[in-house]
PDB file of C-alpha atoms in Angstrom:
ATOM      1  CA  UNK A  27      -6.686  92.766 -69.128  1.00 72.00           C
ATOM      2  CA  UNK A  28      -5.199  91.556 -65.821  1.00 89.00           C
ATOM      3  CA  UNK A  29      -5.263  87.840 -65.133  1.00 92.00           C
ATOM      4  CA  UNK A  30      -7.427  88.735 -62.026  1.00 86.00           C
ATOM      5  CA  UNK A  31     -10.090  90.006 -64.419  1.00 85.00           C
ATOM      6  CA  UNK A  32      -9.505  87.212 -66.713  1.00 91.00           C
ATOM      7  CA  UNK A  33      -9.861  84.540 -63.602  1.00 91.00           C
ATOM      8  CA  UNK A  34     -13.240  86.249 -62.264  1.00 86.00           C
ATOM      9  CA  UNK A  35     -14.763  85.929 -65.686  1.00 88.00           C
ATOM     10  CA  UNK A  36     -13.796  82.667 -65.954  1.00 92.00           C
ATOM     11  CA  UNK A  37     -14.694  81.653 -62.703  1.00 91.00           C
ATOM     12  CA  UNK A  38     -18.448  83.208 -63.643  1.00 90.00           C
ATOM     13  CA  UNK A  39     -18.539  81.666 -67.140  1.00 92.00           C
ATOM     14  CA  UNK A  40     -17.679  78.281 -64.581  1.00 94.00           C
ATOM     15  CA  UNK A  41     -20.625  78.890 -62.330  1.00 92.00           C
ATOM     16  CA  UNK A  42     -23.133  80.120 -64.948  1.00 92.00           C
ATOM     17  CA  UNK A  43     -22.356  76.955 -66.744  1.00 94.00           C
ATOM     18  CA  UNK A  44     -22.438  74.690 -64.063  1.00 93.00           C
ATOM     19  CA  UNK A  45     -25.698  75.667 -63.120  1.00 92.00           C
ATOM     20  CA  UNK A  46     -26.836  75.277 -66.610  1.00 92.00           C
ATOM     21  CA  UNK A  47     -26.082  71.822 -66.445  1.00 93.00           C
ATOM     22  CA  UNK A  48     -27.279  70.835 -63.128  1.00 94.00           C
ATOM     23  CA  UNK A  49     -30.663  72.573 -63.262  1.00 92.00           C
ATOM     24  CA  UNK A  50     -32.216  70.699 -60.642  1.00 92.00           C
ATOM     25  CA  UNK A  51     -29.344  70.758 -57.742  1.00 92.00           C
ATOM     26  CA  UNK A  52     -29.546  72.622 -54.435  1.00 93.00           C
ATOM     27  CA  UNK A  53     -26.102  72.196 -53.568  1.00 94.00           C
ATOM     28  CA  UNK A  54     -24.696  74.140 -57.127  1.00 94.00           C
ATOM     29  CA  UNK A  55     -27.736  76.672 -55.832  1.00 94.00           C
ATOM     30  CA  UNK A  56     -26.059  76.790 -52.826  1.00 95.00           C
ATOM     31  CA  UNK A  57     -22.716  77.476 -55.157  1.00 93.00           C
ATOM     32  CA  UNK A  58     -23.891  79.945 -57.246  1.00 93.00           C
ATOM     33  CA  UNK A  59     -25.377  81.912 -53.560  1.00 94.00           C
ATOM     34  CA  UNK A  60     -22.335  81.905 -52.399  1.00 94.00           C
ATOM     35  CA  UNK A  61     -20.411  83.209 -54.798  1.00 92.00           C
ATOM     36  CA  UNK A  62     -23.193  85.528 -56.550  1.00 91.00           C
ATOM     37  CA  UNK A  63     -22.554  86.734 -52.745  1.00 91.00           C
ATOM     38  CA  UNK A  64     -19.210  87.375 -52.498  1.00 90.00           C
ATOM     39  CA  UNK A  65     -19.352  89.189 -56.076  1.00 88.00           C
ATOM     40  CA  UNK A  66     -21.393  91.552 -55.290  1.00 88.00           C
ATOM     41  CA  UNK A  67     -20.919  92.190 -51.313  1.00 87.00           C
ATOM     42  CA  UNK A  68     -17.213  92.366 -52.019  1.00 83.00           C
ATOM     43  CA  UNK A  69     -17.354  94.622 -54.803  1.00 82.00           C
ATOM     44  CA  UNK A  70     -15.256  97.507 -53.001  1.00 78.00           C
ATOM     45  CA  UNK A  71     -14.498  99.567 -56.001  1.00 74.00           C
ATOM     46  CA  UNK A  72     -15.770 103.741 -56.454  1.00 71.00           C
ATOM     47  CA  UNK A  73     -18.518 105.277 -57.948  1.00 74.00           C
ATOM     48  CA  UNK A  74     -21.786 104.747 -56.117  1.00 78.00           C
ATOM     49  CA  UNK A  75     -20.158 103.074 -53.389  1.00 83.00           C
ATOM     50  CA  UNK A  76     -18.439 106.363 -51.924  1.00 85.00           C
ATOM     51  CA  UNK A  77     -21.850 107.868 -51.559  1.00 85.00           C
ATOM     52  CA  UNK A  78     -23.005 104.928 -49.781  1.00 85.00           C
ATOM     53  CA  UNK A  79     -20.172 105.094 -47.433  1.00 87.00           C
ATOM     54  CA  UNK A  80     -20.854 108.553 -46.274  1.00 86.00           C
ATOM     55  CA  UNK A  81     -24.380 108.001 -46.051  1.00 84.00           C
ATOM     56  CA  UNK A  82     -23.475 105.461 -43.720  1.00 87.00           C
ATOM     57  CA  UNK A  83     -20.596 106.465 -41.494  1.00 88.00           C
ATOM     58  CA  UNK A  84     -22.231 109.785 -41.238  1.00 85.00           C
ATOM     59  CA  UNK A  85     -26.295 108.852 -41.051  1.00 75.00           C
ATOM     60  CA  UNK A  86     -27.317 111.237 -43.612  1.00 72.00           C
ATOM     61  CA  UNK A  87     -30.785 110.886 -45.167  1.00 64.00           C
ATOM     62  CA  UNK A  88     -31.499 109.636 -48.808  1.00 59.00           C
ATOM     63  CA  UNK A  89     -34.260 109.675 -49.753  1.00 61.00           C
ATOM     64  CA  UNK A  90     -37.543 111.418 -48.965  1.00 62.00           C
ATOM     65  CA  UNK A  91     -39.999 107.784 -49.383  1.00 65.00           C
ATOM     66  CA  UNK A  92     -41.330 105.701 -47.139  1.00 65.00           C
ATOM     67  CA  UNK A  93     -39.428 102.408 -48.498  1.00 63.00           C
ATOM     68  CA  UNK A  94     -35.770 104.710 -48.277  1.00 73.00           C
ATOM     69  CA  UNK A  95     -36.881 105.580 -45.118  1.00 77.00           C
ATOM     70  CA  UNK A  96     -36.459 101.668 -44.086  1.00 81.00           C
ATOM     71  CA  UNK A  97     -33.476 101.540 -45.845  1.00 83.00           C
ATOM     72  CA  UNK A  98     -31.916 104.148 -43.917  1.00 85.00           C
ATOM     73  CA  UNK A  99     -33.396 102.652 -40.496  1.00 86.00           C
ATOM     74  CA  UNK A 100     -31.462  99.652 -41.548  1.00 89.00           C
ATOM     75  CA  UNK A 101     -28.289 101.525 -42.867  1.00 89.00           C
ATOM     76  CA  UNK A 102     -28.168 103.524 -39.476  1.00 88.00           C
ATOM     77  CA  UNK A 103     -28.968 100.507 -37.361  1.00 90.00           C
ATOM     78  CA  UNK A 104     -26.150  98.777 -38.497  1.00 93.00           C
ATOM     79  CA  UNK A 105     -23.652 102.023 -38.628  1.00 91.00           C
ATOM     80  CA  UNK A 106     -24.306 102.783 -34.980  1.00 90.00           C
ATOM     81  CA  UNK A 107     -23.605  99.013 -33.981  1.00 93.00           C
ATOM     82  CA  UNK A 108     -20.276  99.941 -35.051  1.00 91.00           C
ATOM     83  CA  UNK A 109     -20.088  96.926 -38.133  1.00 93.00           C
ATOM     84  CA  UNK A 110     -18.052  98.339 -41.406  1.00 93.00           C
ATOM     85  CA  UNK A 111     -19.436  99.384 -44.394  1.00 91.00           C
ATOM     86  CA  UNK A 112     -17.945  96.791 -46.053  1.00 92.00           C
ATOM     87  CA  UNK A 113     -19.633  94.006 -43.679  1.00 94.00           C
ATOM     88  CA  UNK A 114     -23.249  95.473 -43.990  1.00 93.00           C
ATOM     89  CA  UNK A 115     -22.335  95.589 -47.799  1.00 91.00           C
ATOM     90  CA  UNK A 116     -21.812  91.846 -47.777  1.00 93.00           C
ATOM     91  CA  UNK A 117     -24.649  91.066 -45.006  1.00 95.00           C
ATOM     92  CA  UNK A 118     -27.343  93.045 -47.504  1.00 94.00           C
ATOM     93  CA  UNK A 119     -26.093  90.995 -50.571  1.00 93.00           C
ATOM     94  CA  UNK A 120     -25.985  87.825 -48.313  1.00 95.00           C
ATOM     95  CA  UNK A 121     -29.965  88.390 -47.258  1.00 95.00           C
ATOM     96  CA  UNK A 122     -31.197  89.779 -51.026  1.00 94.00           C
ATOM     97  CA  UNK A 123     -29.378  86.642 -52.619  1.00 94.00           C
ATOM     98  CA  UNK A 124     -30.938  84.216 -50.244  1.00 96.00           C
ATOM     99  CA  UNK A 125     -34.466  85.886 -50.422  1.00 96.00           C
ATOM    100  CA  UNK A 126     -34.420  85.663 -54.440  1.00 94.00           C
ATOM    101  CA  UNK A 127     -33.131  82.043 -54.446  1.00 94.00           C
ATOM    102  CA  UNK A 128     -35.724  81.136 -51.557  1.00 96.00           C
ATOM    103  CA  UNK A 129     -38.274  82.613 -54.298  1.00 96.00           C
ATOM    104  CA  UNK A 130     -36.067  80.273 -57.194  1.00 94.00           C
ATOM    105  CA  UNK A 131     -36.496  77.177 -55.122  1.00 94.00           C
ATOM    106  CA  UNK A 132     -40.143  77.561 -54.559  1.00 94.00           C
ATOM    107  CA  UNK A 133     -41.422  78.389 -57.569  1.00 93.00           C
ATOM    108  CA  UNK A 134     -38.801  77.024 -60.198  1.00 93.00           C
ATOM    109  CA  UNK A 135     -38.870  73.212 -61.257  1.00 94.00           C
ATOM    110  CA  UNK A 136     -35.451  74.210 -62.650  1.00 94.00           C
ATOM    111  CA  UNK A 137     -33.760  76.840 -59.600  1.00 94.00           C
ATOM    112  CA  UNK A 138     -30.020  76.349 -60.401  1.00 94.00           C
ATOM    113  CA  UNK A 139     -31.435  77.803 -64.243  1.00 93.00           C
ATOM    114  CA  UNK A 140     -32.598  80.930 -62.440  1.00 91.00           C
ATOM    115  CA  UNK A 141     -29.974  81.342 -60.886  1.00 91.00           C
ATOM    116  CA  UNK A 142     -27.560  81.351 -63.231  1.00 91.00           C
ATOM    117  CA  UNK A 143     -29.789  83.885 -65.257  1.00 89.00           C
ATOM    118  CA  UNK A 144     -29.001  86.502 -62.276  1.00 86.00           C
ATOM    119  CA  UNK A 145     -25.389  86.669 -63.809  1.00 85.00           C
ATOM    120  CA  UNK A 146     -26.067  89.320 -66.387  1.00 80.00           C
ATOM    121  CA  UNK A 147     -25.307  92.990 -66.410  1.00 70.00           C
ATOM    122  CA  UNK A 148     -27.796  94.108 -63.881  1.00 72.00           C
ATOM    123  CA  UNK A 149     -26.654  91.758 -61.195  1.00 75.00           C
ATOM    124  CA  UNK A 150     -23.002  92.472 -61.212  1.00 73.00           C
ATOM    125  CA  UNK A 151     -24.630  96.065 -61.284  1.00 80.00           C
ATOM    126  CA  UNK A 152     -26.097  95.376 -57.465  1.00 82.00           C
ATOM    127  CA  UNK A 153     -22.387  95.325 -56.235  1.00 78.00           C
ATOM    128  CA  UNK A 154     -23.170  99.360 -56.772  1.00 80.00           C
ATOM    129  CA  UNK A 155     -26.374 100.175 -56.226  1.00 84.00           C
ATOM    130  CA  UNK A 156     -27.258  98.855 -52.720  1.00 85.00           C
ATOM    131  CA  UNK A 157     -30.577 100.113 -52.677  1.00 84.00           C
ATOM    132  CA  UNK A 158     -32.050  98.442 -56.170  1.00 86.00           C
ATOM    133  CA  UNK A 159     -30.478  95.220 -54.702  1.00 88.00           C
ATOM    134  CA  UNK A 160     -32.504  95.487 -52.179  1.00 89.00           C
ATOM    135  CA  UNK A 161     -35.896  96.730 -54.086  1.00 88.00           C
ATOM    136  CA  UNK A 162     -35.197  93.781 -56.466  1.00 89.00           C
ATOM    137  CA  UNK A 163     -35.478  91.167 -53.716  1.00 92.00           C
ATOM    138  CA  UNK A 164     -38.326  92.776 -51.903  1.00 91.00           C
ATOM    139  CA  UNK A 165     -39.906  92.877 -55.424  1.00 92.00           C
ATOM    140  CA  UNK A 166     -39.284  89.403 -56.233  1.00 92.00           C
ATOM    141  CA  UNK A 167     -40.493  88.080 -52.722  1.00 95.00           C
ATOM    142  CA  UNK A 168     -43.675  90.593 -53.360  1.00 95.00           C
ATOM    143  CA  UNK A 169     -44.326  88.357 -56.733  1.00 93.00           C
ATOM    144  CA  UNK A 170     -44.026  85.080 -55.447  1.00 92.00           C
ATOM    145  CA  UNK A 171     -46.758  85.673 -52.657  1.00 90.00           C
ATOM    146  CA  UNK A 172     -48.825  87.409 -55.226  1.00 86.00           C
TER     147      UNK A 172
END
């Protein structure tokens, strides 16, 4: 293992923990946003991500639903503005973090807890798969106004 890998997961175990301990602060929410942010908008690395970036330099369709269709409004929107795939990568994470911790600090007596719950395996997963990101904050916005 590298000591890069070795210093993320410590600096994860180090958030995760910290908002363990101070369930109740918005400033270690604001932490944990932040860098739950730049995790998974800077994730740069292969697999799903190439498909993602020809989709988007190139404006080809994805999907054949309604809620992909958006997406891909979006996805074009911000291709033809000229931004980087790696910028609308990070602005995405930056507006699904902030709409699930909006949802955390509402509804949650304890919000830094939450939080630190969206550390698992799935989350880091987001970094990949843009578009269940996404579904997961629209879904989790859905819930609270339910």
């Amino acid at each position: 293992m590298e000591i890069k890998q070795i210093l993320l997961i410590g600096a994860i175990i180090f958030v995760v923990l910290l908002g363990l301990c101070f369930q109740k602060s918005k400033l270690v929410l604001f932490f944990e946003c932040v860098f739950l942010t730049a995790l998974i908008g800077g994730y740069n690395g292969d697999i799903d991500l190439i498909f993602y970036r020809e989709y988007y330099y190139n404006h080809i369709g994805m999907g054949d639903s309604f809620v992909e269709g958006i997406y891909l409004l979006i996805q074009n929107a911000f291709s033809l503005t000229g931004i980087s795939f790696e910028m609308f990568h990070l602005i995405i994470s930056a507006v699904c973090v902030a709409t699930i911790a909006f949802v955390f600090l509402k509804m949650s007596p304890n919000p830094t807890f939450c939080m630190s719950c969206m550390f698992g395996f799935a989350t880091l997963e987001y970094g990949i798969q843009i578009k269940a990101m996404s579904a997961t904050a629209i879904t989790v916005y859905a819930i609270y106004h339910l």
